[in-house]
PDB file of C-alpha atoms in Angstrom:
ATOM      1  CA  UNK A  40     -34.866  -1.513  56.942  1.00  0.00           C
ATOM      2  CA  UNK A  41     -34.716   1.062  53.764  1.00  0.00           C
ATOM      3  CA  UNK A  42     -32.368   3.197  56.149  1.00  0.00           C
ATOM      4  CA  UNK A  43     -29.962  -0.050  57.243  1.00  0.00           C
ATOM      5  CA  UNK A  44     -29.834  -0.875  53.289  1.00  0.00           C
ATOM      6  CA  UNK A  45     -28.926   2.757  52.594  1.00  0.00           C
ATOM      7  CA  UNK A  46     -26.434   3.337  55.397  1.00  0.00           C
ATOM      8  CA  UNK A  47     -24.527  -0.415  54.100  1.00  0.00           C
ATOM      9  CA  UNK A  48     -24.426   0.565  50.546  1.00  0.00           C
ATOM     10  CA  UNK A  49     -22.628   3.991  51.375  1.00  0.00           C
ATOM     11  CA  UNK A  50     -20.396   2.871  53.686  1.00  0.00           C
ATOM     12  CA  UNK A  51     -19.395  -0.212  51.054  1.00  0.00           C
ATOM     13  CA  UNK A  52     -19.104   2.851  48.395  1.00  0.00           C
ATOM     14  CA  UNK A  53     -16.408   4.743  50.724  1.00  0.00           C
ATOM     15  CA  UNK A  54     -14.977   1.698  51.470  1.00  0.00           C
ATOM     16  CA  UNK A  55     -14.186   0.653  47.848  1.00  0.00           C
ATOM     17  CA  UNK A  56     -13.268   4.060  47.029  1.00  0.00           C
ATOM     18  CA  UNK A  57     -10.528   4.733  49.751  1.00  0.00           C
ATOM     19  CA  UNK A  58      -9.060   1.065  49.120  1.00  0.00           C
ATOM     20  CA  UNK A  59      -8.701   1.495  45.341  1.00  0.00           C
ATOM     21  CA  UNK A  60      -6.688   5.158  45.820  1.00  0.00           C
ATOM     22  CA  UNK A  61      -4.288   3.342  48.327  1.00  0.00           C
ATOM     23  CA  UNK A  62      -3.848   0.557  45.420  1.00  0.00           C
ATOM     24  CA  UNK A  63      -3.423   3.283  42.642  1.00  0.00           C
ATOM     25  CA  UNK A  64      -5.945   1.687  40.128  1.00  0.00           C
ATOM     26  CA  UNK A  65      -5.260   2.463  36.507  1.00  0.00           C
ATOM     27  CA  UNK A  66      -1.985   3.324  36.949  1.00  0.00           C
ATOM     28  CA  UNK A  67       0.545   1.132  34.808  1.00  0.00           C
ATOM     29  CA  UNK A  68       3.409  -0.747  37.138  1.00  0.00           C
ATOM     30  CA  UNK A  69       7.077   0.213  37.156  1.00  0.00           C
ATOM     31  CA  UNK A  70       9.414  -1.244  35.121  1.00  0.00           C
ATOM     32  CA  UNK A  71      11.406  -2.254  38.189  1.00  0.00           C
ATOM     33  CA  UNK A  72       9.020  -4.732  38.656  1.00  0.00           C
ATOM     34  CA  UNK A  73       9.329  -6.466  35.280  1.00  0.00           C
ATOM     35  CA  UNK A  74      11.761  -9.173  35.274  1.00  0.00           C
ATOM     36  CA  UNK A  75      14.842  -7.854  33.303  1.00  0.00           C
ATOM     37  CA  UNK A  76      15.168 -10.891  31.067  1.00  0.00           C
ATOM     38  CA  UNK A  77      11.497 -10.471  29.595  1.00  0.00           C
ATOM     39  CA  UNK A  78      12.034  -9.778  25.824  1.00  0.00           C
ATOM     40  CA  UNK A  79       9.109  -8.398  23.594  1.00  0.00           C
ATOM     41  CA  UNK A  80      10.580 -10.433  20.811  1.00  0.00           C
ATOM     42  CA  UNK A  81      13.023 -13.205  20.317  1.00  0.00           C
ATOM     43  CA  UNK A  82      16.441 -12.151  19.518  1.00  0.00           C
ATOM     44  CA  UNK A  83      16.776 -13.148  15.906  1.00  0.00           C
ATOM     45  CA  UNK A  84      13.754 -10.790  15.179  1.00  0.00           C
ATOM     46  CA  UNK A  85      15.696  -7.961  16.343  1.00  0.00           C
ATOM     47  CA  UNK A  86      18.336  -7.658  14.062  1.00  0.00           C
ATOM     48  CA  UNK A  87      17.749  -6.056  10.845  1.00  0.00           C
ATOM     49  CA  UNK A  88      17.063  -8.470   7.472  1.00  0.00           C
ATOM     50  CA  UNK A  89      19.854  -8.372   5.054  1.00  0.00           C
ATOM     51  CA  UNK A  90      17.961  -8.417   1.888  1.00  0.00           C
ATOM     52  CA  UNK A  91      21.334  -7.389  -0.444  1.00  0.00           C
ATOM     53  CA  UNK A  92      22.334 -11.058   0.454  1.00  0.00           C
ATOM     54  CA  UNK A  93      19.288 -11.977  -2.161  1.00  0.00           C
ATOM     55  CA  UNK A  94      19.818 -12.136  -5.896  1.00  0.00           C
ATOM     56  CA  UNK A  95      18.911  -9.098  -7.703  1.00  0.00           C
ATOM     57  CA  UNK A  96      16.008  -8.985  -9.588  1.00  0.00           C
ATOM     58  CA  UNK A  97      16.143  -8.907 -13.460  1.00  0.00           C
ATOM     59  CA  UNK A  98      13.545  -8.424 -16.107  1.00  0.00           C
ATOM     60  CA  UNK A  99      13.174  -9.542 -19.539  1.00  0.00           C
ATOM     61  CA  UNK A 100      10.688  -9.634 -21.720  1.00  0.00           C
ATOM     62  CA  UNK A 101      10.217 -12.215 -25.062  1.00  0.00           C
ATOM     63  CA  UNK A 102       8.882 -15.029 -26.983  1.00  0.00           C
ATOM     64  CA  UNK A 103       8.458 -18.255 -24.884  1.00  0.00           C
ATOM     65  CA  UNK A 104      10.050 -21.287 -26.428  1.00  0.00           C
ATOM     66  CA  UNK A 105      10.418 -24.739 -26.530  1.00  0.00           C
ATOM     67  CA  UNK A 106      14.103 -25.673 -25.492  1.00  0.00           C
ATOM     68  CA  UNK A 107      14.021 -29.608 -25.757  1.00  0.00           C
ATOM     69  CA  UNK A 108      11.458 -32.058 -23.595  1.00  0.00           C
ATOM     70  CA  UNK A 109      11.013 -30.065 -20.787  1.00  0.00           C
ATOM     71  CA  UNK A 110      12.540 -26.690 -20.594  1.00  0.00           C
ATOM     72  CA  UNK A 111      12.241 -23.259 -22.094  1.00  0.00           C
ATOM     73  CA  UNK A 112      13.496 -20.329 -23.581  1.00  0.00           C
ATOM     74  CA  UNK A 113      12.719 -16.875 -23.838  1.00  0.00           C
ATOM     75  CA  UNK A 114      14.637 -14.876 -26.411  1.00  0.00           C
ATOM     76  CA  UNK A 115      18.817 -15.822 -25.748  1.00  0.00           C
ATOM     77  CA  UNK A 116      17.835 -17.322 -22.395  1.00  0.00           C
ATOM     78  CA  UNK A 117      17.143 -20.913 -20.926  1.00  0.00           C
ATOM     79  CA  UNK A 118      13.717 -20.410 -18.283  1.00  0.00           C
ATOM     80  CA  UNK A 119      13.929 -22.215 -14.943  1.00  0.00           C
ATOM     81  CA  UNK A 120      10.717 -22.003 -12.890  1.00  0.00           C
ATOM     82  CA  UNK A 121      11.387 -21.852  -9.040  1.00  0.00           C
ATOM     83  CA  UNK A 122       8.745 -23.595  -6.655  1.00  0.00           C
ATOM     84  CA  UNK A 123       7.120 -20.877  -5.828  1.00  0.00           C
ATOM     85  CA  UNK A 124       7.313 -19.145  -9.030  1.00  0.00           C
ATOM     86  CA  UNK A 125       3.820 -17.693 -10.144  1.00  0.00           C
ATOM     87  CA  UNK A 126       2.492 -17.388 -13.780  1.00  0.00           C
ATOM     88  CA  UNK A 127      -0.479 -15.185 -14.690  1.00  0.00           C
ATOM     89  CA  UNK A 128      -2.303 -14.231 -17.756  1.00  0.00           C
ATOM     90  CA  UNK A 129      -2.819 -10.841 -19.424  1.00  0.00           C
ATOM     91  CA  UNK A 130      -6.014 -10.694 -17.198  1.00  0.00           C
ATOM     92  CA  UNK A 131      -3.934 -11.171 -14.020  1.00  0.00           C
ATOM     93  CA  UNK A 132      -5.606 -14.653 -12.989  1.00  0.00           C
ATOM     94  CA  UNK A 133      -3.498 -17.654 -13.370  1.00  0.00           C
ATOM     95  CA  UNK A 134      -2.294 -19.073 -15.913  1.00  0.00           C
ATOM     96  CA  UNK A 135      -0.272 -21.638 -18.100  1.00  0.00           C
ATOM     97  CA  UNK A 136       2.763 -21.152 -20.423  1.00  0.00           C
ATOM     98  CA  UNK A 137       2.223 -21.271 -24.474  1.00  0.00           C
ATOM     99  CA  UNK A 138       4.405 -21.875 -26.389  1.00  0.00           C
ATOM    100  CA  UNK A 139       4.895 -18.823 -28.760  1.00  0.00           C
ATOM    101  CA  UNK A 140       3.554 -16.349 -25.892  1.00  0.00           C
ATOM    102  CA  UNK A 141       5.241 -12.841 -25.126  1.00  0.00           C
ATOM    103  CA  UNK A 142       6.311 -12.911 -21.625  1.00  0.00           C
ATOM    104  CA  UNK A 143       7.649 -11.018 -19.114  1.00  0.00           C
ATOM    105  CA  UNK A 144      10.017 -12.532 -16.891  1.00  0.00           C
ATOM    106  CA  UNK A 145      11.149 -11.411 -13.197  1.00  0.00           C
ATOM    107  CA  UNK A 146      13.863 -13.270 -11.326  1.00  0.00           C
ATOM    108  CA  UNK A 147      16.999 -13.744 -10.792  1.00  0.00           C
ATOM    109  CA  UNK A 148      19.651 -13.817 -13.537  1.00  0.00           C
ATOM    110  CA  UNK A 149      22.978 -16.603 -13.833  1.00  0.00           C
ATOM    111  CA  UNK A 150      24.271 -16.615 -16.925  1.00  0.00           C
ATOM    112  CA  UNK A 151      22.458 -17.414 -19.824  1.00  0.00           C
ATOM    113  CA  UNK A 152      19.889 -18.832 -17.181  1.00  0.00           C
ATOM    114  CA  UNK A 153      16.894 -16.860 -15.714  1.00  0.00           C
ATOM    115  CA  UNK A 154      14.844 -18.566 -12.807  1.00  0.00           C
ATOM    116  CA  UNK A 155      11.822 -17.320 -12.976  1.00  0.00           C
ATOM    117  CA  UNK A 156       9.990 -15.925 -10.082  1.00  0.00           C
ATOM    118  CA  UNK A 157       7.322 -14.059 -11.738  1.00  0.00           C
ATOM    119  CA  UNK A 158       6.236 -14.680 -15.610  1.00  0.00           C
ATOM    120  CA  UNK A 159       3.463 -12.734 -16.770  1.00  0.00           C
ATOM    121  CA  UNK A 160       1.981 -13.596 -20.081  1.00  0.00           C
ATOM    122  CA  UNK A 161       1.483 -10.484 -22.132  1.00  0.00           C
ATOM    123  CA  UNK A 162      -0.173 -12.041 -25.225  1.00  0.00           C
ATOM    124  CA  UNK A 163       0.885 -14.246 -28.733  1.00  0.00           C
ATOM    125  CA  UNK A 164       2.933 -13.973 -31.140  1.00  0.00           C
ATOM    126  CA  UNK A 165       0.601 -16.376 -33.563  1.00  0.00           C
ATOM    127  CA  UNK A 166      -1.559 -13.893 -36.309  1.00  0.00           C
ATOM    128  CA  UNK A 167      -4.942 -16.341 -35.566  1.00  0.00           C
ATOM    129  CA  UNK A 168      -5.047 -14.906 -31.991  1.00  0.00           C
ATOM    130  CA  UNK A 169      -4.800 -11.228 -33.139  1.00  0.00           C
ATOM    131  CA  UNK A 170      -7.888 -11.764 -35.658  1.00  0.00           C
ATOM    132  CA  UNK A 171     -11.668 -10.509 -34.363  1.00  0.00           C
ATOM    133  CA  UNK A 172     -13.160 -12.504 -37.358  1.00  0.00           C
ATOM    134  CA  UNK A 173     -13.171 -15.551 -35.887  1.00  0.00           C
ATOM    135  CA  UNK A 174     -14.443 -14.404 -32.394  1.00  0.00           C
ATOM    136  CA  UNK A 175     -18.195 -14.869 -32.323  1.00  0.00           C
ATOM    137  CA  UNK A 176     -19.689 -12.759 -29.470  1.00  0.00           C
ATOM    138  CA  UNK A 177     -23.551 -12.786 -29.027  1.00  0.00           C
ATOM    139  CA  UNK A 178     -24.320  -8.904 -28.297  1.00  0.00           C
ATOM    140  CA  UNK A 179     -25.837  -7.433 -24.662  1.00  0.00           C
ATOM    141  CA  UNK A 180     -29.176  -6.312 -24.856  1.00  0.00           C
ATOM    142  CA  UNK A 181     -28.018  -3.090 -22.560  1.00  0.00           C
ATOM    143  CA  UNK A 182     -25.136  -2.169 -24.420  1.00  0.00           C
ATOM    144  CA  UNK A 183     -23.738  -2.951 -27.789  1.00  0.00           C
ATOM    145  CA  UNK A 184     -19.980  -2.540 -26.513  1.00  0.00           C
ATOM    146  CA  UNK A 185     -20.544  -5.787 -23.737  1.00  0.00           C
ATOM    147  CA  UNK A 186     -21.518  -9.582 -24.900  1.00  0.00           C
ATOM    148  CA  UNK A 187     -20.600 -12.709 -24.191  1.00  0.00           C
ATOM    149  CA  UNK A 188     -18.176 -14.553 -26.653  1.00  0.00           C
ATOM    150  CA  UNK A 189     -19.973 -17.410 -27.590  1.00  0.00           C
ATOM    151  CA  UNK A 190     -16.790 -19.597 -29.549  1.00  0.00           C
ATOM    152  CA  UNK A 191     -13.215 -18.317 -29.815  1.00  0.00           C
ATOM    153  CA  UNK A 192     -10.257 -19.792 -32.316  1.00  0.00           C
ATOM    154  CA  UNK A 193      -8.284 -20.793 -28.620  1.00  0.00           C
TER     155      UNK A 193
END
């Protein structure tokens, strides 16, 4: 029985091995065979993006402003924010705009208008932000340079 088991698992080896040279396994199929209206990508992602049709990018940097009930100004120029427009702190974690805040403004420029795509807060312009004195900050136990600021004038 050990010899009929033997002799049928050889013969199913030499089988399997003269079938899968005859079907050349591993090989990759000829391009004949592809259809010749497959695309790897739809045409309108084959063409290259014309990014000088955007707006160029400006920058300006200056003190943010109150213009009227719902706009602002920085410096000479009115600020429009765009939808997507993005404000962050000195930190670079989001953020809000102050009045009376240095900024830095990146977006595109019409006029005496600046929509702005990117305002970073650099700091303010008001002397009580600038002062240490009225920063409390409960000192690390570790190290004398870390603590935790307990009360803050903002």
């Amino acid at each position: 029985m050990k010899r009929k088991l033997a002799l049928t698992l050889s013969l199913c080896l030499v089988l399997g091995v003269s079938a899968t040279t005859e079907a050349q396994a591993g090989r990759k199929p000829d391009n004949k065979r592809l259809s010749p209206n497959r695309t790897e990508m739809p045409p309108e992602m084959k063409e290259a993006h014309r990014f000088d049709l955007l707006p160029s990018m400006q920058f300006h940097t200056g003190v943010l402003r109150r213009d009227g009930l719902s706009g602002w100004r920085v410096g000479d120029y009115q600020l429009q924010m765009s939808r997507e427009s993005v404000v962050t702190g000195p930190d670079g974690q989001g953020a809000v705009l102050q009045e009376g805040s240095n900024v830095l403004v990146m977006g595109p420029r019409f006029g005496d208008t600046f929509v702005g795509w990117n305002v970073q807060l650099l700091g303010s312009e008001h002397p009580s932000s600038g002062r240490s004195s009225d920063m409390v900050k409960k000192p690390s136990e570790a190290s004398p340079d870390v603590g935790e600021i307990v009360s803050a004038p903002y």
